[in-house]
CSV table of N, CA and C in Angstrom, one decimal:
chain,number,residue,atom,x,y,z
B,1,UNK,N,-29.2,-7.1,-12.9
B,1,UNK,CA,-28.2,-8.0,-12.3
B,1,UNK,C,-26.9,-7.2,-12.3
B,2,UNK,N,-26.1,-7.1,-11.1
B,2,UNK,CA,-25.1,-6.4,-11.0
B,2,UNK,C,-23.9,-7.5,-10.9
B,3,UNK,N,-22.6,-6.7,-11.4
B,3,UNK,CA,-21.6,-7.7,-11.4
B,3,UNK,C,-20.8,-7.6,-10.3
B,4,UNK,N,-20.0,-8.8,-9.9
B,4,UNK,CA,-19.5,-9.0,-9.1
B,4,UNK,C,-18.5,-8.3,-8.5
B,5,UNK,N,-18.2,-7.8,-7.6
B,5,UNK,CA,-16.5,-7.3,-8.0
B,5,UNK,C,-15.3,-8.0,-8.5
B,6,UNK,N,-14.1,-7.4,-9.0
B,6,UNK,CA,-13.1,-7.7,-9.9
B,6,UNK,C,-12.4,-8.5,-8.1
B,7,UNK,N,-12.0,-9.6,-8.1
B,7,UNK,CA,-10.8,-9.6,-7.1
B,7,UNK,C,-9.7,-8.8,-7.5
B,8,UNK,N,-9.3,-9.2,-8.5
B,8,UNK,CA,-7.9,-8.2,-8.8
B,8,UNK,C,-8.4,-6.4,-8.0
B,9,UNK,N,-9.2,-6.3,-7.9
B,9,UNK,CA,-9.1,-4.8,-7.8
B,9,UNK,C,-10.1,-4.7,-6.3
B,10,UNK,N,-10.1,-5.7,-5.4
B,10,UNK,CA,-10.2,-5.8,-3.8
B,10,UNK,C,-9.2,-5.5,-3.2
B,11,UNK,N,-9.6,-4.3,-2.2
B,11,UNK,CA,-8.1,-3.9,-1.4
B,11,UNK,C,-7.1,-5.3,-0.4
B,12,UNK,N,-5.8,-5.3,-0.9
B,12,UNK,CA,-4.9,-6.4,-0.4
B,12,UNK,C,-4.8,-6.2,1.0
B,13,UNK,N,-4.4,-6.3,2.5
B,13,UNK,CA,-4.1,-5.6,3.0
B,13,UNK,C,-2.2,-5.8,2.6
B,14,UNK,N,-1.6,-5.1,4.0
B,14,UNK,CA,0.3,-4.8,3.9
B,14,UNK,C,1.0,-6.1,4.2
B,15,UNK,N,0.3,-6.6,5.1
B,15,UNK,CA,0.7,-8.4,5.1
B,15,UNK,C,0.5,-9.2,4.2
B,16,UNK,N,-0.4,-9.5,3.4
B,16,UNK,CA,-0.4,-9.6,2.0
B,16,UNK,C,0.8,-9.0,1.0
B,17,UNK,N,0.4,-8.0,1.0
B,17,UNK,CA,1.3,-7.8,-0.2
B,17,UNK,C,3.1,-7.9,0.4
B,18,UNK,N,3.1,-7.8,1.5
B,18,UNK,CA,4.5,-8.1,2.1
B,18,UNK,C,5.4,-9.4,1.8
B,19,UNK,N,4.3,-10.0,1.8
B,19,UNK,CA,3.9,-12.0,1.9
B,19,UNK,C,4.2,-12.0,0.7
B,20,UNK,N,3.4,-11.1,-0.6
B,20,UNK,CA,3.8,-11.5,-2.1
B,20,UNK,C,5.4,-11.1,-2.2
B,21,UNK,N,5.9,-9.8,-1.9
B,21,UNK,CA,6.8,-9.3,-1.8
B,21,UNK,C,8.2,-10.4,-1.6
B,22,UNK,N,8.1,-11.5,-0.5
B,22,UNK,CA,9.4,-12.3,-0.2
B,22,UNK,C,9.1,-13.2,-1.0
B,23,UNK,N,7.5,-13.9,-1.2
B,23,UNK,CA,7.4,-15.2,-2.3
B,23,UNK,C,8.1,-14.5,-3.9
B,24,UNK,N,7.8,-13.7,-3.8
B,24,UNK,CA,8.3,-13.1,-5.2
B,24,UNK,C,9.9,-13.0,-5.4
B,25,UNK,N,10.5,-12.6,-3.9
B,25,UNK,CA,11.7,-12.5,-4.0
B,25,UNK,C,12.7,-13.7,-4.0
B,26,UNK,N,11.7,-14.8,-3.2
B,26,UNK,CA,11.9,-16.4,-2.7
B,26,UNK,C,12.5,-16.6,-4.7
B,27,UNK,N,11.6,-16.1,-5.4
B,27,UNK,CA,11.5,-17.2,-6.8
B,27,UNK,C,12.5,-16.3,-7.6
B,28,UNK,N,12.5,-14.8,-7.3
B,28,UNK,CA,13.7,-14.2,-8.4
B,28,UNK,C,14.9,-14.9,-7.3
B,29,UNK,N,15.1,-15.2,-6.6
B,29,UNK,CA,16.3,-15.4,-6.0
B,29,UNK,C,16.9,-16.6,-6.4
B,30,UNK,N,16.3,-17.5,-6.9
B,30,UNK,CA,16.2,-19.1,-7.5
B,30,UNK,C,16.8,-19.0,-8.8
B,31,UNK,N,15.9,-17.8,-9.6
B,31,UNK,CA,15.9,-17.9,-10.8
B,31,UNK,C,17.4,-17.6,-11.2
B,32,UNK,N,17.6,-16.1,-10.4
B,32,UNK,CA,18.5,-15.5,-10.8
B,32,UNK,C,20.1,-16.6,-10.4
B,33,UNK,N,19.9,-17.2,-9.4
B,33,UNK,CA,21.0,-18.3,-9.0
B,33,UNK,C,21.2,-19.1,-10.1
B,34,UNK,N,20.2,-19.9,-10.8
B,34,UNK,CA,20.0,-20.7,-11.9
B,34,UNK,C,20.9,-20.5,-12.7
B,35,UNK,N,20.4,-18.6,-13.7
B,35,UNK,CA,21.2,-18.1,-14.6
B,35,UNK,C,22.3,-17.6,-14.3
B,36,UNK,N,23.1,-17.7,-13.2
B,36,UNK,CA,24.4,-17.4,-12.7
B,36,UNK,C,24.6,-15.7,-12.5
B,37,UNK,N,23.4,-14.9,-12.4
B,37,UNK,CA,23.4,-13.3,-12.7
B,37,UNK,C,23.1,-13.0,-11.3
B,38,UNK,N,23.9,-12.1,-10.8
B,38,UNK,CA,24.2,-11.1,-9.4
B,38,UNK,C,22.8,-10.1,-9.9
B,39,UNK,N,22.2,-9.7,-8.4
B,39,UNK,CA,21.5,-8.8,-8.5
B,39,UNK,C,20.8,-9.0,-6.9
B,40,UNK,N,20.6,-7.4,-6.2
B,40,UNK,CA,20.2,-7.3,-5.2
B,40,UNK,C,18.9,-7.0,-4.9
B,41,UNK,N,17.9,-7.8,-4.5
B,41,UNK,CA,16.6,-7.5,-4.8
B,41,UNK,C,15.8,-6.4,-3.3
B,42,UNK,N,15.1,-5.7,-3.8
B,42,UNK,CA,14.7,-4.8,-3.0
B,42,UNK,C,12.9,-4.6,-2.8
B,43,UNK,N,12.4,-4.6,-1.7
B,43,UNK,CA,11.0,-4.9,-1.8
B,43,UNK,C,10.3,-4.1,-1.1
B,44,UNK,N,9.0,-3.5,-1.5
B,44,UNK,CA,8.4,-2.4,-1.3
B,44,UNK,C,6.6,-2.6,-1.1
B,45,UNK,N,5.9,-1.8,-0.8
B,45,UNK,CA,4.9,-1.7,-1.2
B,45,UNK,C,4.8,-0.2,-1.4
B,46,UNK,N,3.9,-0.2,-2.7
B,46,UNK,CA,4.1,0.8,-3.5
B,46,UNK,C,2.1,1.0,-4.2
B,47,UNK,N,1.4,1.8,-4.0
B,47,UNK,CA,0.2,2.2,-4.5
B,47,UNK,C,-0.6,1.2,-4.5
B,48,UNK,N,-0.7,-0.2,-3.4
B,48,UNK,CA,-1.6,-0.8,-3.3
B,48,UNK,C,-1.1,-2.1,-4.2
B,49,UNK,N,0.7,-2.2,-4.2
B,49,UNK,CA,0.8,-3.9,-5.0
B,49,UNK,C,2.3,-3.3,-4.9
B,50,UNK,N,3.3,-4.8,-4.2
B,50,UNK,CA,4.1,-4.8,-4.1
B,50,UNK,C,5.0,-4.9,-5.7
B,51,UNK,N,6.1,-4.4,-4.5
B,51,UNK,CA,7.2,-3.6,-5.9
B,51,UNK,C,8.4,-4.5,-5.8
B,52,UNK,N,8.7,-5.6,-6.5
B,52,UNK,CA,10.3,-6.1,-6.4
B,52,UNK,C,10.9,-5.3,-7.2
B,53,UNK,N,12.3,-4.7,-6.9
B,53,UNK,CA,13.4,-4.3,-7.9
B,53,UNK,C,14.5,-4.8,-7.5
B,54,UNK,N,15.3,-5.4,-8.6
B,54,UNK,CA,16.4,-6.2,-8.8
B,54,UNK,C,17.1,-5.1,-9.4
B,55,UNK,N,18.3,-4.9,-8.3
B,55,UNK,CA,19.6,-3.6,-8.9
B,55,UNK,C,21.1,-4.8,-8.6
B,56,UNK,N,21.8,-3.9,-9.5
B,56,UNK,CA,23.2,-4.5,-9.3
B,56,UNK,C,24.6,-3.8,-10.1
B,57,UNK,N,25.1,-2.8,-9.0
B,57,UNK,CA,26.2,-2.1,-9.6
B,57,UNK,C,27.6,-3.2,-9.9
B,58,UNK,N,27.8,-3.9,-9.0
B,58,UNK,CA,29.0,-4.8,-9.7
B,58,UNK,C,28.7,-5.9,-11.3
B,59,UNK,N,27.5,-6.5,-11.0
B,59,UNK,CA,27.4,-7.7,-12.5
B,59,UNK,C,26.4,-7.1,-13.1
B,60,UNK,N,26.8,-6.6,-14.9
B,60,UNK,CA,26.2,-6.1,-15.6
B,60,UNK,C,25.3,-7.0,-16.6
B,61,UNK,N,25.9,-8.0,-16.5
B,61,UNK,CA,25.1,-9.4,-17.0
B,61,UNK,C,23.8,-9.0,-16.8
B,62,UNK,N,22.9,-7.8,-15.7
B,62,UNK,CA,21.4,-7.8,-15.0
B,62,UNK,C,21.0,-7.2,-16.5
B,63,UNK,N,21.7,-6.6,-16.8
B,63,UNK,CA,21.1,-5.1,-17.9
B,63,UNK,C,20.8,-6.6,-19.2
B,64,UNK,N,21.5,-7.1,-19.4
B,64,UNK,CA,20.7,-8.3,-20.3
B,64,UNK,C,18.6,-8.5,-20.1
B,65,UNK,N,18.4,-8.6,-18.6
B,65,UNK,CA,17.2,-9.0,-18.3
B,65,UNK,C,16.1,-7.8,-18.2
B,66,UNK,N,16.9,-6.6,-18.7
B,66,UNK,CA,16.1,-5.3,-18.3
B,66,UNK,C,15.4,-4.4,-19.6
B,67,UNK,N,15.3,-5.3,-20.8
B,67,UNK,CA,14.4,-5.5,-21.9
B,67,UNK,C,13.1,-5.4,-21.5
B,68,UNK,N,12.3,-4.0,-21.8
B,68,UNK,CA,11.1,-4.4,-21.5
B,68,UNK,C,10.2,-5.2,-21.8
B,69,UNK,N,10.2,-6.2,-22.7
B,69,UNK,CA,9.6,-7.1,-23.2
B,69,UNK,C,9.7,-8.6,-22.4
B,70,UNK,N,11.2,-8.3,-21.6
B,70,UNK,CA,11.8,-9.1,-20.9
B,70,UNK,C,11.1,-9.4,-19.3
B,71,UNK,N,11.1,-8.3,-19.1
B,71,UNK,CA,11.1,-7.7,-17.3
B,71,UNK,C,9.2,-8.0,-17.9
B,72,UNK,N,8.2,-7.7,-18.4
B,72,UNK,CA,7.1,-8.0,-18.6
B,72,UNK,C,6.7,-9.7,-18.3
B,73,UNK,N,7.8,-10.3,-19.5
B,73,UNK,CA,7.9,-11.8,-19.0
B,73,UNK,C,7.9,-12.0,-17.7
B,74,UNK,N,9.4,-11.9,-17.1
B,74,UNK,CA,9.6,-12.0,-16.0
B,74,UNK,C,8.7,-11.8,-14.9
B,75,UNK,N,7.9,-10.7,-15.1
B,75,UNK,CA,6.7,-10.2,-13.9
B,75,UNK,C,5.7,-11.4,-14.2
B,76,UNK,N,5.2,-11.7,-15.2
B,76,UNK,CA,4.3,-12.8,-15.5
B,76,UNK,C,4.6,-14.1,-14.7
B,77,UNK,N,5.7,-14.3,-14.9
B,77,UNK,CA,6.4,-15.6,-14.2
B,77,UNK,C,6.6,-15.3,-13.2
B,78,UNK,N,6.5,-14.4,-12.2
B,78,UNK,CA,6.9,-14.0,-10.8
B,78,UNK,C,5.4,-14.1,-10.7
B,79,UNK,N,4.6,-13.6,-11.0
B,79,UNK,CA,3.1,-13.2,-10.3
B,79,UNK,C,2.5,-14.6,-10.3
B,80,UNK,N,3.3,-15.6,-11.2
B,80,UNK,CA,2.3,-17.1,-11.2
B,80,UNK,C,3.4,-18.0,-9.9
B,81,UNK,N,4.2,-17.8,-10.0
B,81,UNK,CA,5.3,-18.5,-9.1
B,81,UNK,C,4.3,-17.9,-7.4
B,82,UNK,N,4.2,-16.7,-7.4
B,82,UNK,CA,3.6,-15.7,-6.0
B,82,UNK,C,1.9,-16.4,-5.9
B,83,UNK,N,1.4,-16.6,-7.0
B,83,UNK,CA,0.2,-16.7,-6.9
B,83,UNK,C,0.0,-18.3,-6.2
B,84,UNK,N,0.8,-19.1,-7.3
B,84,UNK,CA,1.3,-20.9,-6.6
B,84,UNK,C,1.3,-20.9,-5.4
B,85,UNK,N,2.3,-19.6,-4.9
B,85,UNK,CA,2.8,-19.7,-3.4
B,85,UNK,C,1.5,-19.6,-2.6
B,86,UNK,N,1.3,-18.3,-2.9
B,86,UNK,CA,-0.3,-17.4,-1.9
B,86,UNK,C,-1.2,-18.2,-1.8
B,87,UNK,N,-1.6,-18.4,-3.1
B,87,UNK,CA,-3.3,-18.8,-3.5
B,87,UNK,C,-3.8,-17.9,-3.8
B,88,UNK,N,-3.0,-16.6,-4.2
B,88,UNK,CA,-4.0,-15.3,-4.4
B,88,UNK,C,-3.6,-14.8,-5.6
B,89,UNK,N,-4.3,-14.1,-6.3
B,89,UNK,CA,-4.0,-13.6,-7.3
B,89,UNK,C,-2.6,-12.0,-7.0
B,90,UNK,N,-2.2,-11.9,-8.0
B,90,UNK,CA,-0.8,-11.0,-7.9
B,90,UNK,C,-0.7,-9.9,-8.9
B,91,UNK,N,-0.8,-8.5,-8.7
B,91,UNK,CA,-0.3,-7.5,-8.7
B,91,UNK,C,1.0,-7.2,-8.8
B,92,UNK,N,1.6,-7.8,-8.5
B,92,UNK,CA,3.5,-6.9,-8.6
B,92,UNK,C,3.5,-6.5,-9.0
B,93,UNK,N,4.8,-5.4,-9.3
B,93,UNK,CA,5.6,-5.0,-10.0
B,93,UNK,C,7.0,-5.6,-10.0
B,94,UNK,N,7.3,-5.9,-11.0
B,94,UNK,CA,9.1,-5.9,-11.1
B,94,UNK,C,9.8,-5.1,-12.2
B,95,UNK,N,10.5,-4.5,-11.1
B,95,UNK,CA,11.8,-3.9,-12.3
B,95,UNK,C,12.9,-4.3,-11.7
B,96,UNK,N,13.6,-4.5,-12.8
B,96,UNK,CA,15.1,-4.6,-13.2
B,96,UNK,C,16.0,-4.0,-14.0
B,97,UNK,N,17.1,-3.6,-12.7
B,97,UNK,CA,17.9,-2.7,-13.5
B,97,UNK,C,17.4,-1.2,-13.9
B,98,UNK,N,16.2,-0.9,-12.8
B,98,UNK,CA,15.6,0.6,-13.2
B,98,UNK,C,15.2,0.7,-15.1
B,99,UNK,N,14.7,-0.7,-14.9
B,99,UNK,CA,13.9,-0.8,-16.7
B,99,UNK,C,12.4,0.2,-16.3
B,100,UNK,N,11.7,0.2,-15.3
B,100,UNK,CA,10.9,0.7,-14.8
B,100,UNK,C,10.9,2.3,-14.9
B,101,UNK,N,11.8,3.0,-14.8
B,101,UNK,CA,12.2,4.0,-14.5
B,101,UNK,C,12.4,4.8,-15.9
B,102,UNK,N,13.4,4.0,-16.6
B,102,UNK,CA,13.3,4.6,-18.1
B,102,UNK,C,12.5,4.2,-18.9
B,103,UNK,N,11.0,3.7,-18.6
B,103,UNK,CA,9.8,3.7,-18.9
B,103,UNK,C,8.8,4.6,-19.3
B,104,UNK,N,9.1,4.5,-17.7
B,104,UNK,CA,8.2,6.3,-17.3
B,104,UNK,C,8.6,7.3,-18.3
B,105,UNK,N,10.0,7.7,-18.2
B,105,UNK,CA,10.4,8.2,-19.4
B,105,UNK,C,10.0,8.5,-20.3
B,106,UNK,N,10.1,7.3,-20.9
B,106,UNK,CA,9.6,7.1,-22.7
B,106,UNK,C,8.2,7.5,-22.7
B,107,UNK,N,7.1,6.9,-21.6
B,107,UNK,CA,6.1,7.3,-21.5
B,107,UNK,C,5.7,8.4,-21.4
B,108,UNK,N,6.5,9.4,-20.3
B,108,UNK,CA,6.3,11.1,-20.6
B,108,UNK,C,6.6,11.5,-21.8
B,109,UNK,N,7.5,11.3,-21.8
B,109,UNK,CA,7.8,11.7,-24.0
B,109,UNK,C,7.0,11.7,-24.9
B,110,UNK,N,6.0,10.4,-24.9
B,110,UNK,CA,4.9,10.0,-25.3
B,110,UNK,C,3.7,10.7,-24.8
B,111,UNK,N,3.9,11.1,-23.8
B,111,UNK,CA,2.2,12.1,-23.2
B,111,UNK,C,2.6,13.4,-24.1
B,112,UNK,N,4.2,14.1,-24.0
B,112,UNK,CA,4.3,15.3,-24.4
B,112,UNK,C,4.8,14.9,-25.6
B,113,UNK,N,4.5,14.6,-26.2
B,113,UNK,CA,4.4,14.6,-27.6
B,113,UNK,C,2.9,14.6,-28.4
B,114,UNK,N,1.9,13.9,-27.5
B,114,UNK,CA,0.3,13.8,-27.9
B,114,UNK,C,0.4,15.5,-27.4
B,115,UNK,N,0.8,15.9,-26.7
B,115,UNK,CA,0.2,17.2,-25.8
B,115,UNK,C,0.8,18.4,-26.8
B,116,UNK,N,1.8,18.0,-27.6
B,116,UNK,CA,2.2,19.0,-28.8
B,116,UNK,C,1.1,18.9,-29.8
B,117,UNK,N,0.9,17.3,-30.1
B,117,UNK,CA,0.0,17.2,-31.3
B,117,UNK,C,-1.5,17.9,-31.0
B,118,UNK,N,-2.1,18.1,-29.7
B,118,UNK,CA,-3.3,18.9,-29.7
B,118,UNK,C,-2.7,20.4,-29.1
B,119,UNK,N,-2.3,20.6,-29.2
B,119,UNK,CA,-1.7,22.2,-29.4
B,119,UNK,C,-1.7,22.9,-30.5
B,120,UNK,N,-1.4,22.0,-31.8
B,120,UNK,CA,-1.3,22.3,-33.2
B,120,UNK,C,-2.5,21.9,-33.4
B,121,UNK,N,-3.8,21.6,-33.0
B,121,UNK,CA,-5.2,22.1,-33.1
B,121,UNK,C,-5.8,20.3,-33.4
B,122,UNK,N,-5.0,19.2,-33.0
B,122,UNK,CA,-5.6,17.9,-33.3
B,122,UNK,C,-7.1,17.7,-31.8
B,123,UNK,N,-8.0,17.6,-32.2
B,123,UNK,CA,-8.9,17.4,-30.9
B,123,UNK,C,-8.7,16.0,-29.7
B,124,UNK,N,-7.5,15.4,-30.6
B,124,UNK,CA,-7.4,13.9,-29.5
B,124,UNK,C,-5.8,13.4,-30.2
B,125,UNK,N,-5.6,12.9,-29.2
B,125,UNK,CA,-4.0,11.9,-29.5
B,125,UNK,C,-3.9,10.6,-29.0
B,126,UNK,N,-3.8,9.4,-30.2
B,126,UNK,CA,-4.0,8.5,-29.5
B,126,UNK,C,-2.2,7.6,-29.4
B,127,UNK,N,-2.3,6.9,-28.5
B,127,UNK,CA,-0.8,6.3,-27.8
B,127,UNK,C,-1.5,4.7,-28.4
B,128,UNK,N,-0.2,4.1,-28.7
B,128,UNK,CA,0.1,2.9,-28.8
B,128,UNK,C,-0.6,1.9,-28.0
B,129,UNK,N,-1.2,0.7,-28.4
B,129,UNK,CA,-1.3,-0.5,-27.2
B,129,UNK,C,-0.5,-0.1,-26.0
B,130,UNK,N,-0.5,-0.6,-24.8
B,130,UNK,CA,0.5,-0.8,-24.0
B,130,UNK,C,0.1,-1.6,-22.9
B,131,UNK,N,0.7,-2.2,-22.3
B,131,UNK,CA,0.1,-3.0,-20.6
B,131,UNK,C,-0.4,-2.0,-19.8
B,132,UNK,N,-1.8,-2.5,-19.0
B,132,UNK,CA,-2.2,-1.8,-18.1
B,132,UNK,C,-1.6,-1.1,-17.1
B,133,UNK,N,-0.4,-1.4,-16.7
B,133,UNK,CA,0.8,-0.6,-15.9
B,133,UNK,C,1.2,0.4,-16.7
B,134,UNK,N,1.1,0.5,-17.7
B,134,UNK,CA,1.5,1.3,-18.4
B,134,UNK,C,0.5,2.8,-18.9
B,135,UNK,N,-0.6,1.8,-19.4
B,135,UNK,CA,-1.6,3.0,-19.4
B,135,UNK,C,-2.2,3.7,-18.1
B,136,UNK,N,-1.6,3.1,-17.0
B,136,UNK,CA,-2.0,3.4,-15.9
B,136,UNK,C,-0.9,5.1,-14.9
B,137,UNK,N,0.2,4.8,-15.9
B,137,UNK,CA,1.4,5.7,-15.6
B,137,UNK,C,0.9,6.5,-16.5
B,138,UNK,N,0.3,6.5,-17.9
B,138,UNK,CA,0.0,7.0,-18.7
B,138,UNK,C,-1.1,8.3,-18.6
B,139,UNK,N,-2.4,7.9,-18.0
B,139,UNK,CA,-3.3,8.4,-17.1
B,139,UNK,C,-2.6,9.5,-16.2
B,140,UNK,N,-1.5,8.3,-14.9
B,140,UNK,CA,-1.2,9.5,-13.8
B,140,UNK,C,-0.7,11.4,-14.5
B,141,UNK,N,0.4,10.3,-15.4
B,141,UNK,CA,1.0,11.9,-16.6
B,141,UNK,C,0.1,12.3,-17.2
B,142,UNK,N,-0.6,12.6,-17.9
B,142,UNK,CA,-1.8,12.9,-18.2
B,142,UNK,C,-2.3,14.1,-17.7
B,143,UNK,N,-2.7,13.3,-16.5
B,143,UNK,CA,-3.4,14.2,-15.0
B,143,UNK,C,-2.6,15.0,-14.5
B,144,UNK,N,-1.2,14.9,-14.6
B,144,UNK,CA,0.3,15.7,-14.1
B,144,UNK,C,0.5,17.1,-15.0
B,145,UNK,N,-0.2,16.8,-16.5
B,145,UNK,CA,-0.1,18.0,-17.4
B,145,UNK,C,-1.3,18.5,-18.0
B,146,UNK,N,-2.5,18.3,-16.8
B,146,UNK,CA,-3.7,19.4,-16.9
B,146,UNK,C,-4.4,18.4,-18.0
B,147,UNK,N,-4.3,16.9,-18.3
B,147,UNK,CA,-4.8,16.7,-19.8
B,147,UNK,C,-5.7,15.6,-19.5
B,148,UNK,N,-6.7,15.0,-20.3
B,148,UNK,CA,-7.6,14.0,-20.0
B,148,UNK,C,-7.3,12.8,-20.8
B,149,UNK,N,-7.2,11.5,-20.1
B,149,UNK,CA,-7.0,10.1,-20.8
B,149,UNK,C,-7.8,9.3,-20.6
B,150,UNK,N,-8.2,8.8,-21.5
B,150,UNK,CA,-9.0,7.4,-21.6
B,150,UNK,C,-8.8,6.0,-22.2
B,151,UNK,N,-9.2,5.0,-21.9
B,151,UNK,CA,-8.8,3.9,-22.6
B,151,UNK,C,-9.3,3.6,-23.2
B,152,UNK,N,-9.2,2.8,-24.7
B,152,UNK,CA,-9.9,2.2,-25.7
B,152,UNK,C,-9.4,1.0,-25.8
B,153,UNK,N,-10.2,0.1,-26.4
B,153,UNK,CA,-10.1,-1.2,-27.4
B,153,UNK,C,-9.9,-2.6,-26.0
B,154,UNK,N,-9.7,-3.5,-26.6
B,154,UNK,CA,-10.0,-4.6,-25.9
B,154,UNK,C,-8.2,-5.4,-25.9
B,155,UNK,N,-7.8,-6.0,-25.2
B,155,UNK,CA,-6.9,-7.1,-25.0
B,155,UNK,C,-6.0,-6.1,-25.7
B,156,UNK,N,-4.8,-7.0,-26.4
B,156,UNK,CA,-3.8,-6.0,-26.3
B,156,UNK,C,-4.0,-5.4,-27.9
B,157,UNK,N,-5.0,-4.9,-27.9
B,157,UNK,CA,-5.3,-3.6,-28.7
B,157,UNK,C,-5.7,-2.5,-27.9
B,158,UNK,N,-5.6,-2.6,-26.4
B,158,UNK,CA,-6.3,-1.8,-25.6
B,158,UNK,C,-5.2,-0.4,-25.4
B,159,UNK,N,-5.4,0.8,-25.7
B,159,UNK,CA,-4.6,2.1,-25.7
B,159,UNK,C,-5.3,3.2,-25.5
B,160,UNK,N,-4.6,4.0,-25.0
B,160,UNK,CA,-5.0,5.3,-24.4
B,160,UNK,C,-5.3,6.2,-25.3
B,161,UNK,N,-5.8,7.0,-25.6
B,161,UNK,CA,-6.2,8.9,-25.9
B,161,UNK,C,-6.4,9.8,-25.2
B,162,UNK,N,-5.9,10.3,-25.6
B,162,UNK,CA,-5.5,12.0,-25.0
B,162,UNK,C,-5.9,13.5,-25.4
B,163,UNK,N,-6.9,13.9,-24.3
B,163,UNK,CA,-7.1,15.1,-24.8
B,163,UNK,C,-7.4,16.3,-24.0
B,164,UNK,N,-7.7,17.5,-24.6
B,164,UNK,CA,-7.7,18.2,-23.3
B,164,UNK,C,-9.4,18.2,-22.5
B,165,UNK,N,-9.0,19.0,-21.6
B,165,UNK,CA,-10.4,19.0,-20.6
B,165,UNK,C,-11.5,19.9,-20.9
């Protein structure tokens, strides 16, 4: 017996994810009115799932919501708000405040720092739990510095290792 395919991982087409893209923007634009916080939202499609990013150089009040623990919420609540809207299940991304950006970051730090620890002769380096967006940036770096990743464990015990090829 073979299994079904994943919907989450059925190609969307650009109208779709365009569609998620304003429903998504429709609900940060509500929200963000609500909490009285400025921010200019910007919409993209980006690797097969639309990308909201909320920037704002005049009101700093944004940097409050750009907690990555925060912006994780927030994408949860945007992808159920998109999904309400659509009927479809939701992929986004949201960053705020380029929380996305100094992610990546921390995450290369994290690849090159496993990539020091098997230099000094360890046969594997394992990285922290993280969200699938995450282990998935995780992988791309990885592949960016000649090195091999995989995932382990289930739910959010689920994390990457690193080793070479």
């Amino acid at each position: 017996m073979t299994d079904a395919p994943d919907v989450a991982d059925a190609p969307v087409s650009l109208e779709s994810l365009e569609q998620e893209g304003d429903a998504a923007a429709d609900f940060l634009e509500g929200l963000l009115d609500i909490a009285d916080i400025g921010g200019d939202l910007d919409l993209d499609v980006r690797n097969g799932r639309a990308y909201v990013s909320v920037q704002s150089v005049e009101d700093t009040s944004l940097d409050r919501l750009s907690d990555p623990d925060t912006v994780a919420a927030l994408q949860e609540l945007t992808r159920l708000a998109v999904q309400n809207r659509t009927g479809h299940f939701s992929r986004l991304i949201l960053d705020i405040a380029g929380s996305r950006d100094a992610r990546r970051r921390e995450l290369e730090l994290l690849v090159d720092r496993a990539a020091e620890r098997l230099e000094d002769g360890a046969s594997q380096a394992s990285l922290p739990a993280m969200s699938s967006y995450e282990r998935k940036l995780v992988h791309d770096i990885a592949a960016d510095r000649g090195l091999v990743s995989e995932s382990y464990g289930e739910g959010p015990q689920r994390h990457t290792v690193i080793r070479r090829p």
